[in-house]
């Protein structure tokens, strides 16, 4: 099944315990109530388990199972190797996309998108396992495969056909299809950033190729119908459109920290999560000597600009909105880590394995660095 994997002894009873009929709807529900907020790439309002592609249904089911509180230790143990098998199956489907004629044509778009969604879900699910061989397989085999496929489909350069506005049901569904592609690009970039920040993996995606639109804000994405979408879109109609990620990041590197930022009122917490990963990626590449023209003071300026936008955005959220942020609520922690790497790198005589550019599959060096910073900077 890939690097470092072993085939477990097959136990049909354990398999039945995982895939029991009673679990299907339960685990799908758990996925959308728990996992979805951390990886919002599947459109919940239009999701239909009866018509969805098998790889995506399998990925959603297993992600829901992983987050379920109803699984005992034995069932959870059996589900881990089932996820390994699912990973192999799903990434074979990803590799087969190269043989599909015009995979982004309307007739093939939905199966293509759902295959990529399933790969992202499985990749993120496997990241969470405390298993070095699994992390290594994802880092050096699966993730590059996914990135290469998304790149070959042109999704990193995808532009919307129109801005969100009042629309009928058919137009809304077409806009949602575009948005799913943009979210695949954005969360593939986030997955890449995670590998860089946590495992010092050299970025597989340059921020300068991220020329696609930013994803919608969560309220547009979660709109239950065309009419609900139209009402929300009308409220956003006065906002300035966001430039692509590479342009936003470039501006943050240059804008004086007290200067106004014209598009800052259009940005959301989800966008800021993507952006802080982008700045961390630049910081890593600068530290590794891959971007010799980019100096640490520019990275620090970008971090300061990011933080003032973050404070403004978070300050405008109500308690319920903040509660449902999911993964983006941890963006400030990534800012803190970025700031710590910049501060420590300036000090002579202090060396940490986390600050070198050698990729690893063990998060121990990151944990050591965070604990040292907590003791010395708190």
GROMACS .gro file of N, CA and C in nm, residues 252-255 257 279 286 292-305 342 346:
model
   69
  252UNK      N    1   0.152   4.253   0.172
  252UNK     CA    2   0.180   4.253   0.316
  252UNK      C    3   0.330   4.265   0.343
  253UNK      N    4   0.411   4.220   0.250
  253UNK     CA    5   0.556   4.234   0.263
  253UNK      C    6   0.603   4.378   0.243
  254UNK      N    7   0.518   4.460   0.182
  254UNK     CA    8   0.560   4.595   0.142
  254UNK      C    9   0.485   4.707   0.213
  255UNK      N   10   0.360   4.685   0.250
  255UNK     CA   11   0.278   4.792   0.307
  255UNK      C   12   0.330   4.832   0.445
  257UNK      N   13   0.339   4.931   0.826
  257UNK     CA   14   0.251   4.869   0.925
  257UNK      C   15   0.142   4.961   0.978
  279UNK      N   16   0.279   3.315   0.469
  279UNK     CA   17   0.391   3.390   0.527
  279UNK      C   18   0.489   3.294   0.595
  286UNK      N   19   1.303   3.144   0.321
  286UNK     CA   20   1.407   3.244   0.347
  286UNK      C   21   1.513   3.188   0.441
  292UNK      N   22   1.690   3.418  -0.138
  292UNK     CA   23   1.793   3.509  -0.084
  292UNK      C   24   1.757   3.657  -0.094
  293UNK      N   25   1.667   3.690  -0.185
  293UNK     CA   26   1.629   3.831  -0.200
  293UNK      C   27   1.533   3.877  -0.091
  294UNK      N   28   1.472   3.783  -0.019
  294UNK     CA   29   1.371   3.817   0.081
  294UNK      C   30   1.435   3.816   0.220
  295UNK      N   31   1.432   3.929   0.286
  295UNK     CA   32   1.497   3.943   0.416
  295UNK      C   33   1.397   3.924   0.530
  296UNK      N   34   1.453   3.894   0.647
  296UNK     CA   35   1.369   3.866   0.764
  296UNK      C   36   1.283   3.985   0.803
  297UNK      N   37   1.334   4.107   0.781
  297UNK     CA   38   1.254   4.224   0.820
  297UNK      C   39   1.127   4.237   0.736
  298UNK      N   40   1.132   4.188   0.612
  298UNK     CA   41   1.012   4.188   0.529
  298UNK      C   42   0.910   4.086   0.580
  299UNK      N   43   0.960   3.970   0.621
  299UNK     CA   44   0.871   3.869   0.678
  299UNK      C   45   0.807   3.923   0.806
  300UNK      N   46   0.886   3.990   0.887
  300UNK     CA   47   0.834   4.046   1.012
  300UNK      C   48   0.727   4.152   0.984
  301UNK      N   49   0.750   4.234   0.882
  301UNK     CA   50   0.652   4.335   0.844
  301UNK      C   51   0.521   4.269   0.800
  302UNK      N   52   0.533   4.164   0.719
  302UNK     CA   53   0.413   4.092   0.675
  302UNK      C   54   0.338   4.034   0.794
  303UNK      N   55   0.413   3.981   0.891
  303UNK     CA   56   0.350   3.923   1.011
  303UNK      C   57   0.277   4.030   1.092
  304UNK      N   58   0.337   4.148   1.103
  304UNK     CA   59   0.273   4.257   1.177
  304UNK      C   60   0.147   4.305   1.105
  305UNK      N   61   0.155   4.315   0.974
  305UNK     CA   62   0.037   4.355   0.897
  305UNK      C   63  -0.074   4.251   0.910
  342UNK      N   64   1.129   3.404   1.400
  342UNK     CA   65   1.202   3.524   1.361
  342UNK      C   66   1.286   3.578   1.477
  346UNK      N   67   1.731   3.554   1.519
  346UNK     CA   68   1.815   3.673   1.533
  346UNK      C   69   1.916   3.661   1.647
   0.00000   0.00000   0.00000
